[in-house]
XYZ file of C-alpha atoms in Angstrom:
774
model
C -60.499 -97.857 -218.033
C -60.378 -98.804 -221.705
C -60.569 -95.635 -223.784
C -61.121 -97.347 -227.106
C -63.585 -96.315 -229.807
C -66.605 -97.090 -227.636
C -65.487 -94.734 -224.868
C -67.552 -91.605 -224.474
C -66.352 -88.073 -223.800
C -67.727 -88.529 -220.261
C -65.484 -91.588 -219.775
C -62.421 -89.561 -220.727
C -63.361 -86.729 -218.389
C -63.796 -89.203 -215.496
C -60.266 -90.478 -216.110
C -59.024 -86.889 -216.147
C -60.715 -86.275 -212.788
C -59.132 -89.391 -211.307
C -55.749 -88.037 -212.393
C -56.389 -84.510 -211.130
C -58.128 -85.018 -207.796
C -55.087 -86.349 -205.856
C -53.240 -83.097 -206.619
C -56.230 -80.969 -205.633
C -56.493 -82.807 -202.320
C -52.765 -82.935 -201.642
C -51.920 -79.319 -202.505
C -53.420 -77.454 -199.545
C -52.014 -80.013 -197.102
C -48.514 -79.650 -198.503
C -48.849 -75.866 -198.519
C -48.765 -75.992 -194.735
C -45.413 -77.738 -194.618
C -43.609 -76.602 -197.768
C -40.716 -74.257 -196.975
C -38.908 -72.145 -199.524
C -36.360 -74.161 -201.428
C -34.486 -71.577 -203.451
C -31.255 -73.327 -202.415
C -31.765 -75.593 -205.405
C -32.757 -74.137 -208.802
C -35.401 -76.808 -209.452
C -37.602 -76.049 -212.470
C -40.447 -76.768 -212.386
C -40.760 -76.151 -208.672
C -41.805 -79.281 -206.745
C -45.003 -79.254 -204.716
C -42.955 -79.954 -201.604
C -39.191 -79.873 -201.184
C -37.402 -79.879 -197.857
C -33.643 -79.520 -198.145
C -31.645 -81.130 -195.321
C -28.024 -81.071 -194.155
C -25.494 -83.414 -195.705
C -25.149 -85.275 -198.984
C -25.119 -88.780 -200.431
C -21.907 -89.598 -202.317
C -22.705 -91.501 -205.510
C -19.653 -93.329 -206.896
C -18.532 -96.544 -208.559
C -19.556 -98.584 -205.543
C -23.140 -97.299 -205.637
C -25.820 -99.658 -206.940
C -29.124 -98.871 -208.601
C -31.570 -101.245 -206.921
C -34.959 -102.363 -208.220
C -37.291 -103.037 -205.334
C -38.387 -106.677 -205.255
C -41.201 -107.416 -207.684
C -42.306 -103.788 -207.949
C -42.116 -103.927 -211.715
C -39.526 -101.238 -212.421
C -38.699 -101.688 -216.119
C -35.124 -102.319 -217.113
C -35.317 -99.306 -219.445
C -35.945 -96.912 -216.543
C -33.123 -98.293 -214.428
C -30.916 -98.329 -217.511
C -31.750 -94.699 -218.261
C -30.621 -93.702 -214.759
C -27.440 -95.766 -214.995
C -26.597 -94.347 -218.418
C -27.270 -90.811 -217.156
C -24.452 -91.236 -214.629
C -22.255 -93.325 -216.905
C -22.259 -90.689 -219.644
C -20.581 -88.103 -217.388
C -18.532 -90.282 -215.014
C -15.569 -92.644 -215.087
C -17.963 -95.428 -214.083
C -21.416 -96.761 -214.908
C -23.344 -97.893 -211.832
C -24.492 -101.479 -211.510
C -28.186 -102.420 -211.559
C -29.450 -105.145 -209.243
C -32.615 -106.487 -207.640
C -33.165 -105.340 -204.078
C -33.602 -108.743 -202.512
C -36.000 -107.485 -199.854
C -33.741 -105.109 -197.942
C -35.940 -102.240 -196.739
C -33.232 -99.627 -196.227
C -30.210 -100.553 -198.361
C -27.013 -98.543 -197.997
C -25.061 -96.837 -200.777
C -27.768 -97.271 -203.387
C -30.560 -95.572 -205.270
C -33.656 -97.687 -204.704
C -36.386 -97.517 -207.361
C -39.873 -98.552 -206.287
C -42.801 -98.801 -208.708
C -46.029 -99.862 -207.020
C -49.617 -98.732 -207.403
C -49.955 -98.930 -203.621
C -47.195 -96.325 -203.197
C -50.068 -93.847 -202.936
C -48.581 -91.415 -205.428
C -50.327 -89.393 -208.178
C -49.968 -91.196 -211.562
C -47.246 -88.778 -212.715
C -46.003 -87.945 -209.235
C -43.106 -89.268 -207.195
C -41.520 -89.211 -203.750
C -37.757 -88.758 -203.478
C -35.732 -89.046 -200.302
C -31.963 -88.545 -200.234
C -30.032 -89.237 -197.029
C -26.286 -89.648 -196.423
C -26.674 -93.408 -196.811
C -28.545 -93.457 -200.118
C -31.640 -92.433 -202.043
C -35.138 -93.862 -202.451
C -37.423 -92.936 -205.345
C -41.024 -94.145 -205.222
C -43.784 -93.779 -207.819
C -46.924 -95.527 -208.975
C -46.137 -95.262 -212.721
C -43.070 -95.326 -214.935
C -43.701 -91.660 -215.773
C -43.539 -90.781 -212.091
C -40.197 -92.552 -211.742
C -38.879 -90.717 -214.794
C -39.874 -87.307 -213.422
C -38.252 -88.166 -210.102
C -35.061 -88.959 -212.003
C -35.241 -85.524 -213.659
C -35.453 -83.891 -210.240
C -32.509 -85.966 -209.041
C -30.641 -84.754 -212.131
C -31.334 -81.101 -211.293
C -30.083 -81.644 -207.736
C -26.639 -82.268 -209.214
C -24.411 -79.389 -210.390
C -24.643 -78.061 -213.976
C -21.419 -79.829 -214.980
C -23.390 -83.072 -214.656
C -24.764 -82.215 -218.118
C -21.338 -82.443 -219.762
C -19.252 -85.493 -220.582
C -16.126 -83.352 -220.794
C -13.463 -84.726 -218.433
C -15.639 -87.702 -217.523
C -12.597 -89.980 -217.073
C -11.540 -87.953 -214.037
C -14.977 -87.890 -212.382
C -14.988 -90.369 -209.500
C -18.316 -89.467 -207.910
C -21.147 -87.005 -207.358
C -22.713 -85.532 -204.224
C -26.496 -85.524 -204.036
C -27.827 -83.048 -201.446
C -30.047 -84.581 -198.803
C -33.714 -83.759 -199.200
C -37.294 -84.955 -199.056
C -39.409 -84.167 -202.123
C -43.018 -85.013 -202.841
C -44.280 -83.875 -206.200
C -47.047 -84.161 -208.805
C -48.211 -82.072 -211.772
C -51.158 -79.693 -211.847
C -52.036 -80.539 -215.480
C -51.793 -83.750 -217.449
C -51.059 -81.984 -220.790
C -47.759 -80.064 -220.754
C -46.699 -79.475 -224.297
C -44.567 -77.789 -226.916
C -45.704 -77.271 -230.499
C -42.802 -77.476 -232.939
C -43.523 -76.252 -236.463
C -41.224 -78.124 -238.848
C -43.078 -76.955 -241.974
C -42.247 -73.282 -242.394
C -38.661 -74.257 -241.613
C -37.500 -77.852 -241.613
C -35.770 -79.275 -238.523
C -33.407 -82.234 -238.759
C -34.089 -85.411 -236.783
C -31.248 -84.872 -234.310
C -32.593 -81.419 -233.486
C -36.075 -82.828 -232.876
C -34.571 -85.433 -230.545
C -32.562 -82.781 -228.712
C -35.760 -80.774 -228.271
C -37.446 -83.842 -226.775
C -34.523 -84.331 -224.382
C -34.693 -80.738 -223.215
C -38.449 -80.602 -222.632
C -38.387 -83.977 -220.872
C -35.914 -82.544 -218.353
C -38.585 -79.935 -217.592
C -41.214 -82.669 -217.112
C -43.135 -81.644 -220.219
C -44.887 -84.603 -221.785
C -46.264 -83.652 -225.214
C -44.474 -82.771 -228.438
C -47.128 -81.392 -230.787
C -45.404 -82.000 -234.122
C -46.727 -79.698 -236.847
C -46.066 -81.728 -239.990
C -48.164 -80.295 -242.843
C -48.619 -76.737 -244.039
C -48.971 -74.496 -247.068
C -45.166 -74.200 -247.129
C -44.294 -77.880 -246.926
C -45.482 -81.452 -246.329
C -43.042 -83.148 -243.953
C -44.278 -86.725 -243.439
C -43.806 -89.658 -245.817
C -47.161 -91.173 -246.875
C -46.455 -94.230 -249.013
C -49.912 -94.324 -250.558
C -49.433 -90.780 -251.872
C -45.748 -90.373 -252.843
C -46.246 -86.989 -254.539
C -46.797 -85.444 -251.108
C -43.065 -85.690 -250.501
C -41.865 -85.726 -254.124
C -43.608 -82.373 -254.743
C -45.232 -81.125 -251.535
C -42.093 -81.265 -249.381
C -40.200 -78.757 -251.539
C -40.727 -75.115 -252.379
C -38.987 -72.678 -254.676
C -37.835 -69.682 -252.689
C -38.090 -66.129 -254.079
C -34.372 -66.249 -254.942
C -34.933 -69.393 -257.040
C -33.371 -71.845 -254.581
C -35.067 -75.114 -253.607
C -35.937 -75.546 -249.933
C -37.549 -78.345 -247.987
C -37.279 -81.839 -246.600
C -39.397 -84.521 -244.991
C -39.255 -87.303 -242.451
C -39.297 -90.890 -243.641
C -41.544 -93.310 -241.822
C -38.491 -95.001 -240.318
C -37.275 -91.645 -238.986
C -40.675 -90.918 -237.488
C -40.792 -94.303 -235.764
C -37.332 -93.578 -234.373
C -38.390 -90.161 -233.015
C -41.594 -91.567 -231.513
C -39.697 -94.389 -229.792
C -37.025 -91.971 -228.562
C -39.717 -89.732 -227.087
C -41.540 -92.650 -225.458
C -38.458 -93.578 -223.408
C -38.573 -89.999 -222.089
C -42.325 -90.161 -221.465
C -43.088 -87.626 -224.172
C -46.064 -88.420 -226.389
C -45.659 -87.153 -229.940
C -48.958 -85.750 -231.226
C -48.976 -85.271 -235.013
C -50.815 -82.398 -236.665
C -52.154 -82.942 -240.185
C -53.796 -79.682 -241.253
C -57.255 -79.635 -242.851
C -59.222 -78.178 -244.521
C -56.973 -75.093 -244.675
C -53.197 -74.696 -244.624
C -53.133 -77.429 -247.270
C -51.485 -75.807 -250.278
C -48.480 -78.156 -250.232
C -50.835 -81.147 -250.510
C -52.823 -79.427 -253.273
C -49.625 -78.741 -255.206
C -49.130 -82.515 -255.248
C -52.780 -83.481 -255.803
C -54.582 -80.428 -257.275
C -57.813 -82.335 -257.981
C -58.527 -82.254 -254.250
C -59.102 -78.488 -254.513
C -62.191 -76.599 -255.617
C -60.564 -75.272 -258.812
C -58.288 -78.108 -259.924
C -55.158 -75.969 -259.721
C -52.356 -75.894 -260.663
C -50.626 -74.803 -257.454
C -47.145 -74.232 -256.161
C -46.004 -74.971 -252.630
C -46.211 -71.610 -250.875
C -42.952 -69.677 -250.449
C -44.436 -66.867 -248.367
C -46.311 -66.740 -245.084
C -49.953 -66.035 -244.480
C -53.350 -67.618 -245.063
C -54.254 -68.973 -248.511
C -57.740 -69.289 -249.952
C -57.176 -72.613 -251.757
C -58.142 -75.411 -249.367
C -59.440 -78.982 -249.604
C -62.747 -79.257 -251.465
C -65.449 -80.321 -248.994
C -67.797 -81.373 -251.786
C -65.392 -83.853 -253.372
C -65.570 -87.405 -251.989
C -62.003 -87.964 -253.229
C -60.871 -85.477 -250.570
C -62.087 -87.774 -247.809
C -60.677 -90.890 -249.472
C -57.317 -89.124 -249.593
C -57.485 -87.920 -245.985
C -58.526 -91.363 -244.753
C -55.502 -92.838 -246.512
C -53.190 -90.244 -244.999
C -54.594 -90.615 -241.481
C -54.420 -94.411 -241.659
C -50.664 -94.252 -242.173
C -50.355 -91.495 -239.555
C -52.077 -93.704 -236.981
C -49.735 -96.558 -237.827
C -46.759 -94.320 -237.034
C -48.049 -92.465 -233.967
C -49.553 -94.369 -231.001
C -50.847 -91.088 -229.553
C -54.468 -91.286 -228.403
C -54.968 -87.863 -230.028
C -54.530 -86.752 -233.637
C -54.510 -83.002 -234.323
C -56.259 -81.984 -237.563
C -55.745 -78.213 -237.454
C -59.037 -76.721 -238.591
C -57.827 -73.124 -238.274
C -57.704 -70.235 -240.718
C -59.689 -71.877 -243.505
C -61.040 -69.117 -245.805
C -64.445 -70.035 -247.242
C -64.034 -68.091 -250.510
C -63.492 -71.183 -252.680
C -66.329 -73.090 -251.016
C -68.663 -70.166 -251.626
C -67.936 -70.361 -255.377
C -67.634 -74.153 -255.707
C -70.542 -76.109 -257.233
C -69.528 -79.308 -255.437
C -69.349 -77.592 -252.044
C -72.663 -75.848 -252.562
C -74.230 -79.175 -253.601
C -72.827 -80.778 -250.442
C -74.379 -78.048 -248.333
C -77.750 -78.574 -249.980
C -77.594 -82.361 -249.643
C -76.627 -82.185 -245.956
C -78.998 -79.332 -245.106
C -76.168 -77.025 -244.041
C -76.973 -73.362 -243.544
C -73.631 -71.849 -244.525
C -69.937 -72.504 -245.117
C -69.185 -72.457 -241.381
C -71.612 -75.346 -240.989
C -69.885 -77.053 -243.906
C -66.564 -76.868 -242.059
C -68.239 -78.323 -238.964
C -69.603 -81.165 -241.102
C -66.107 -81.708 -242.575
C -64.497 -81.921 -239.115
C -67.239 -84.220 -237.786
C -66.709 -86.608 -240.701
C -62.987 -86.783 -239.988
C -63.712 -87.259 -236.285
C -65.955 -90.252 -236.980
C -63.127 -91.842 -238.954
C -60.634 -91.284 -236.129
C -63.049 -92.463 -233.425
C -63.710 -95.627 -235.437
C -59.985 -96.351 -235.115
C -59.855 -95.595 -231.406
C -58.360 -92.112 -231.700
C -59.566 -88.684 -230.619
C -59.554 -85.460 -232.579
C -57.987 -82.157 -231.557
C -58.590 -78.968 -233.525
C -57.833 -75.281 -233.152
C -60.661 -73.200 -231.726
C -62.150 -72.432 -235.167
C -63.707 -75.895 -235.001
C -66.211 -74.346 -232.585
C -67.653 -72.357 -235.499
C -70.684 -73.959 -237.049
C -70.963 -76.477 -234.194
C -68.396 -78.620 -232.382
C -67.864 -82.255 -233.375
C -69.264 -84.594 -230.683
C -66.010 -85.822 -229.107
C -63.527 -83.164 -230.177
C -60.917 -81.519 -227.969
C -60.430 -77.793 -228.623
C -57.012 -76.155 -228.664
C -57.665 -72.513 -227.851
C -55.244 -70.067 -229.481
C -57.263 -66.894 -230.078
C -57.631 -66.268 -226.358
C -59.205 -68.198 -223.503
C -62.734 -67.917 -224.882
C -62.488 -71.064 -227.010
C -61.337 -73.125 -224.036
C -64.128 -71.716 -221.863
C -66.767 -72.453 -224.512
C -65.488 -75.990 -224.951
C -65.378 -76.677 -221.216
C -68.863 -75.311 -220.608
C -70.180 -77.655 -223.307
C -68.458 -80.661 -221.720
C -65.489 -80.851 -224.108
C -61.860 -81.041 -223.043
C -59.545 -78.202 -224.032
C -55.853 -77.386 -224.381
C -54.915 -73.743 -223.932
C -52.165 -71.925 -225.865
C -53.252 -68.331 -226.505
C -51.350 -65.823 -228.612
C -51.236 -63.558 -225.555
C -48.933 -65.823 -223.507
C -47.931 -68.940 -225.434
C -46.751 -67.896 -228.919
C -42.986 -68.078 -228.582
C -42.396 -66.995 -232.166
C -43.451 -63.548 -230.907
C -40.559 -61.366 -229.719
C -39.915 -60.904 -226.013
C -41.059 -57.317 -226.422
C -44.561 -58.801 -226.859
C -44.370 -61.860 -224.585
C -41.629 -61.774 -221.978
C -40.665 -64.241 -219.274
C -42.830 -62.631 -216.604
C -45.878 -62.579 -218.869
C -45.519 -66.298 -219.598
C -45.234 -66.973 -215.863
C -48.484 -65.067 -215.288
C -50.357 -67.447 -217.605
C -53.086 -69.669 -216.181
C -54.664 -72.150 -218.613
C -57.943 -72.189 -216.681
C -60.263 -69.371 -217.852
C -61.220 -67.408 -214.719
C -64.929 -67.478 -215.508
C -65.134 -71.282 -215.325
C -66.687 -72.992 -212.323
C -64.707 -75.691 -210.542
C -66.922 -78.294 -212.228
C -66.106 -76.916 -215.692
C -62.419 -76.310 -214.976
C -61.710 -80.047 -214.888
C -62.161 -80.098 -218.672
C -58.965 -78.069 -219.117
C -56.304 -80.667 -219.899
C -53.421 -78.216 -219.737
C -51.500 -76.070 -222.169
C -48.769 -75.721 -224.723
C -46.259 -73.169 -225.882
C -46.272 -72.780 -229.650
C -43.056 -72.470 -231.645
C -44.176 -71.368 -235.084
C -41.236 -70.938 -237.425
C -42.097 -68.460 -240.155
C -39.218 -66.331 -238.915
C -37.326 -68.909 -236.894
C -35.132 -71.369 -238.790
C -33.628 -74.164 -236.724
C -30.652 -72.073 -235.568
C -32.970 -69.536 -233.887
C -35.511 -71.861 -232.289
C -33.771 -72.325 -228.936
C -33.230 -68.581 -228.520
C -36.990 -68.148 -228.947
C -37.923 -70.987 -226.599
C -35.459 -70.293 -223.792
C -35.772 -69.019 -221.141
C -39.545 -68.587 -221.700
C -40.226 -72.337 -221.817
C -38.920 -72.574 -218.238
C -41.853 -70.415 -217.177
C -44.344 -72.461 -219.187
C -43.024 -75.725 -217.718
C -43.567 -74.419 -214.198
C -46.997 -72.953 -214.987
C -48.186 -76.337 -216.245
C -46.656 -78.333 -213.376
C -46.723 -76.329 -210.153
C -49.883 -75.322 -208.263
C -50.833 -71.650 -208.546
C -50.828 -71.067 -204.787
C -47.147 -71.902 -204.667
C -45.841 -69.780 -207.524
C -44.270 -66.337 -207.168
C -42.355 -64.666 -209.970
C -39.582 -63.353 -207.726
C -38.695 -66.843 -206.487
C -38.948 -68.278 -209.996
C -36.747 -65.553 -211.448
C -34.038 -66.269 -208.878
C -34.129 -69.934 -209.787
C -33.880 -69.076 -213.490
C -30.639 -67.154 -212.844
C -29.241 -70.269 -211.174
C -30.541 -72.449 -214.018
C -28.631 -70.575 -216.735
C -25.342 -72.398 -216.016
C -27.146 -75.682 -216.692
C -28.411 -74.343 -220.018
C -24.874 -73.146 -220.775
C -23.503 -76.623 -220.147
C -26.217 -78.128 -222.331
C -25.222 -75.754 -225.119
C -28.605 -74.027 -225.245
C -28.336 -70.663 -227.010
C -31.038 -68.964 -224.988
C -32.372 -65.490 -225.671
C -33.487 -62.574 -223.524
C -36.006 -62.607 -220.698
C -37.664 -59.366 -221.811
C -37.253 -56.610 -224.381
C -33.497 -55.979 -224.086
C -33.751 -52.347 -225.162
C -36.513 -50.020 -224.060
C -36.798 -46.394 -225.123
C -38.074 -44.303 -222.206
C -39.197 -41.104 -223.928
C -39.978 -37.700 -222.453
C -41.003 -34.719 -224.558
C -39.378 -31.371 -223.792
C -41.844 -28.809 -225.199
C -39.605 -25.840 -224.462
C -36.784 -27.216 -226.622
C -39.085 -29.066 -229.044
C -36.984 -32.140 -228.294
C -37.270 -35.712 -227.106
C -35.249 -36.857 -224.105
C -34.578 -40.589 -224.484
C -33.207 -42.928 -221.821
C -32.334 -46.541 -222.569
C -33.434 -49.196 -220.089
C -32.970 -52.962 -219.999
C -35.502 -55.714 -219.650
C -33.156 -57.756 -217.468
C -30.028 -57.272 -215.335
C -26.480 -57.304 -216.650
C -26.921 -55.605 -220.024
C -25.024 -52.689 -221.498
C -26.122 -50.499 -224.403
C -24.552 -49.179 -227.558
C -26.227 -46.802 -229.969
C -25.862 -44.838 -233.199
C -26.622 -41.143 -232.822
C -28.809 -39.728 -235.626
C -26.274 -36.929 -236.122
C -23.514 -39.484 -236.782
C -25.303 -42.699 -237.810
C -22.164 -44.660 -238.725
C -20.363 -44.329 -235.376
C -21.184 -46.787 -232.602
C -21.240 -45.231 -229.146
C -21.355 -46.524 -225.583
C -24.506 -45.368 -223.796
C -23.813 -43.518 -220.556
C -26.833 -41.269 -220.063
C -29.902 -39.786 -221.691
C -29.918 -38.767 -225.340
C -31.551 -35.576 -226.637
C -33.146 -35.712 -230.077
C -34.120 -32.785 -232.309
C -35.792 -32.505 -235.698
C -36.216 -35.702 -237.680
C -34.173 -38.895 -237.658
C -33.663 -42.446 -236.385
C -31.991 -43.452 -233.126
C -30.629 -47.014 -233.294
C -29.580 -48.994 -230.224
C -28.795 -52.539 -229.116
C -28.010 -54.375 -225.889
C -25.367 -56.976 -225.148
C -24.129 -59.081 -222.260
C -20.703 -60.651 -222.525
C -20.677 -63.969 -220.686
C -18.092 -66.493 -221.789
C -19.907 -69.271 -219.919
C -22.864 -68.892 -222.236
C -23.109 -71.124 -225.300
C -21.993 -68.850 -228.132
C -20.420 -66.227 -225.834
C -21.829 -62.697 -226.072
C -25.579 -62.329 -225.998
C -26.500 -59.488 -228.348
C -29.921 -58.157 -229.218
C -31.179 -57.052 -232.586
C -30.827 -53.355 -233.250
C -33.949 -51.431 -232.304
C -34.939 -48.305 -234.221
C -36.673 -45.245 -232.813
C -37.929 -43.115 -235.726
C -39.065 -39.637 -234.840
C -40.280 -36.454 -236.518
C -40.762 -33.378 -234.297
C -43.077 -31.573 -236.703
C -45.279 -28.569 -235.968
C -48.259 -30.708 -235.019
C -46.579 -32.648 -232.205
C -48.639 -32.332 -229.044
C -51.793 -31.186 -230.845
C -55.167 -32.295 -229.495
C -56.373 -35.329 -231.459
C -59.955 -36.240 -232.317
C -60.705 -39.544 -234.009
C -63.713 -40.109 -236.223
C -63.591 -43.888 -235.717
C -62.264 -46.092 -232.950
C -59.039 -47.966 -233.596
C -58.539 -51.668 -232.818
C -57.628 -52.346 -229.201
C -54.941 -54.740 -230.457
C -53.164 -51.973 -232.398
C -53.696 -48.784 -230.407
C -50.166 -47.293 -230.657
C -50.862 -45.950 -227.177
C -54.130 -44.159 -227.896
C -55.453 -41.220 -229.884
C -52.581 -38.876 -228.905
C -50.136 -41.203 -230.665
C -51.252 -39.677 -233.976
C -49.405 -36.483 -233.057
C -46.617 -37.601 -230.741
C -43.725 -37.385 -233.202
C -42.959 -41.143 -233.064
C -42.950 -43.005 -236.359
C -43.466 -46.670 -237.151
C -41.040 -49.103 -238.741
C -41.905 -51.751 -241.314
C -42.872 -54.090 -238.438
C -46.595 -53.713 -237.850
C -46.157 -55.043 -234.301
C -43.643 -52.397 -233.221
C -46.247 -50.561 -231.119
C -46.194 -47.351 -233.186
C -48.949 -48.272 -235.640
C -52.632 -47.627 -235.073
C -54.829 -50.204 -236.810
C -58.352 -49.884 -238.215
C -60.153 -53.010 -239.423
C -62.433 -52.491 -242.458
C -62.941 -48.841 -241.469
C -62.167 -45.513 -243.045
C -59.911 -43.344 -240.910
C -60.633 -39.763 -239.898
C -58.230 -37.776 -237.716
C -58.534 -34.126 -236.743
C -55.767 -32.108 -235.067
C -56.360 -28.915 -233.101
C -53.080 -26.992 -233.296
C -54.154 -24.686 -230.480
C -53.946 -21.506 -232.517
C -54.087 -20.450 -236.132
C -50.812 -20.799 -238.031
C -49.429 -20.964 -241.530
C -49.223 -24.508 -242.879
C -46.902 -25.487 -245.708
C -47.433 -29.259 -245.868
C -49.657 -32.044 -244.530
C -48.776 -35.728 -244.632
C -49.382 -39.062 -242.922
C -47.543 -42.370 -242.769
C -49.159 -45.692 -243.710
C -47.941 -49.274 -243.784
C -48.780 -52.118 -246.129
C -48.175 -55.802 -245.437
C -50.759 -57.680 -247.432
C -49.905 -61.173 -246.094
C -51.279 -59.788 -242.778
C -54.272 -58.234 -244.613
C -52.901 -54.678 -244.198
C -53.295 -52.479 -247.294
C -52.610 -48.905 -248.256
C -55.664 -46.644 -248.172
C -57.371 -46.157 -251.531
C -57.015 -42.408 -251.090
C -56.176 -39.799 -248.459
C -57.942 -36.427 -248.382
C -56.481 -33.503 -246.429
C -58.626 -30.602 -245.189
C -58.078 -27.413 -243.182
C -60.313 -25.203 -241.033
C -60.071 -22.040 -238.975
C -63.035 -22.794 -236.702
C -63.109 -26.609 -236.501
C -66.564 -26.710 -238.079
C -66.201 -25.702 -241.698
C -63.428 -27.653 -243.445
C -62.019 -27.030 -246.913
C -60.520 -29.960 -248.821
C -56.979 -29.111 -249.888
C -56.095 -32.199 -251.902
C -56.920 -35.887 -252.357
C -54.010 -38.224 -253.004
C -54.806 -41.545 -254.665
C -52.870 -44.700 -253.840
C -50.553 -45.840 -256.634
C -48.778 -48.667 -254.785
C -49.365 -52.280 -255.831
C -51.641 -54.218 -253.492
C -49.803 -57.397 -254.475
C -46.405 -56.465 -253.034
C -45.633 -59.196 -250.479
C -42.976 -57.396 -248.452
C -43.858 -54.890 -245.756
C -43.262 -51.237 -246.664
C -44.267 -47.749 -245.529
C -45.517 -44.844 -247.590
C -45.918 -41.157 -246.823
C -49.068 -39.635 -248.274
C -48.418 -35.886 -248.378
C -49.382 -32.677 -250.106
C -48.043 -29.071 -250.147
C -50.622 -26.672 -248.756
C -49.026 -23.479 -250.019
C -48.798 -21.506 -246.807
C -52.484 -21.424 -245.956
C -53.586 -20.423 -242.489
C -55.553 -22.812 -240.251
C -55.966 -23.991 -236.675
C -57.536 -27.363 -237.486
C -56.326 -29.965 -239.962
C -58.033 -33.194 -240.917
C -57.297 -36.315 -242.916
C -59.688 -38.941 -244.238
C -58.226 -42.235 -245.424
C -60.423 -44.555 -247.493
C -60.158 -48.297 -246.761
C -60.047 -51.071 -249.331
C -62.684 -52.719 -247.138
C -62.077 -56.384 -247.804
C -59.191 -58.382 -249.220
C -59.447 -58.582 -253.019
C -60.471 -61.750 -254.866
C -56.887 -62.688 -255.736
C -55.807 -62.510 -252.078
C -55.579 -65.666 -249.899
C -57.976 -63.975 -247.462
C -60.392 -62.910 -250.203
C -63.489 -61.349 -248.665
C -61.904 -60.968 -245.219
C -61.769 -57.610 -243.462
C -58.734 -55.577 -244.484
C -56.755 -53.157 -242.311
C -55.390 -49.626 -242.513
C -52.304 -48.915 -240.367
C -51.315 -45.288 -239.717
C -48.524 -43.956 -237.500
C -48.608 -40.106 -237.549
C -50.441 -37.081 -238.908
C -47.618 -34.654 -239.812
C -47.977 -30.878 -240.004
C -45.301 -28.544 -241.346
């Protein structure tokens, strides 16, 4: 079916169904005959794999045969030959089959539509006499080759000692395989931190081995413009470079020749490169180059900090759309992808609300509000792309104000965006923060959590579920320069690859985890510096009321780790952990995990040092009453956490902070009996790039009966709201030895982000970790 500009959304969904239905029909049949195949660490797991006795010896006398006129391209056969030639003392010959139905000592490649195989599926049979690989598309052949590759030992990935390698043994097997989803992707953010071309190519190689087929290339951001646009040279002359806080210059961009090279390299590996050109938000780098495209006219600097910025493209300025049309025209010339991603996320409306041109546009178009204006903006860009035979993808914010007619939604704020899109007949890609954001630490998203991900929202009917194209894992790089990317991706991307390929009825975490352990030697040989499967250090804490102490045990998130720690009583001496640790008073316990494995690329695997801050004050264990409900996303474990003696770090995601969005905070402690109180205090965190601010003031009160409270003191905030780094602050006051059973604090919120803030007008947060009584 021709999916050109005249194709409707319905046409595209029909094609998706034609791709999906063979798997849906085949899966339950294969379930009846598919034995366990943990003997081979195949990732992703094939739909059906039957391992058999014996092996086929592949050596210099083996030929790669192309079956008759089946149409196997020379590039595919050449890829297979080169794969062996790179690691062997020989490169196998390629020849036409000549009509022999069961040739000996060969790998026969068959590419025929009548092979009866799913478009991306394949059938592989290895016997002592040779191997046969059948598929109905080139992609299917390629994925069969990747399975064949994984059937060989990990040393097959290394060219070291190739001159002495005379042959390889392929285990005998019968494999029939096809993917569950057609969209199996990785987002790589090369804007916050720039990645060199060779690294991008290596990333493509690695995901292709896992049968992933989309590289979502994030190329424009507030912090850098990374793609050469010849019509607008200032985008790379100015927009590709930022001045860091230390005064250094940072940046880079890809020339059009480099992009063509990457796209062609990916195509050989059946990876489609999908470019993302952000609009209307996340556009500060472009506005630094062309400030007249903004609502204020600038000037602007390329951002050198993270967050969301209020200066975005002006929707009322026709020059904005002339510019974007020029950019997208060159983008389409470079990327043959059917889809172009335009972002559409995190676009503050503050400037539009105060812009005469934007308000005039709203009046002229009959738009009710700024959300409708964004919808109009996206729809205009979509019409331009559709006119050129391309389809638009946007983050789930494009649902706000009304979805453009043919748009595909990428759902990141949960599964709700994907469900809403599917129910309205729009296709969706699913990559929620809960399971797919690999910039998050493994303490938030570990290997098992990724494996539990299902891109299909559970509330969808079978008829609506067909609109789910698949999913992606997102590698945002605010805190991940190139050297750290692989340790963030691996091993978690192994789980995502299997989730997007294998049917749900077949997957069990225990089996997958065993295969991952056997897959590590392959990653070692490939030189992948993988990270941990789960939080490497866990503090298991028990309170001993009799001793007024904390008993802390260290536990590991995966096998084979040992711990070292720094005792608060001697913080400069590193100790080997060999049992529980007892903590008294106030201090910080610091610990890390390591696993020495010389096979691993880089040797010892060592975690970051994890801090446990504690303060066993007089209020620990008091009954807690909250005046307002905290955010479910930042609960710190519940109300009792406000008097548990555990303190937060400067990382607002460390699990110790309780968050309140645009709310004042009121906390009351019942100490159980009346006592003398010398001091009251509470800890707060500020990180304004994440919209977290210090309270405007904190008022402390005391009471003997829990009904009548007397204000002791109000402490005003004197910290700068503009400080960009995260920091903590103790708001405290001497009480002077007054007697009370109940103590209360009231913290006043800033309410909304101030006008100067990138999120001006958005709801601001208060983060508190402990109400301290002395």
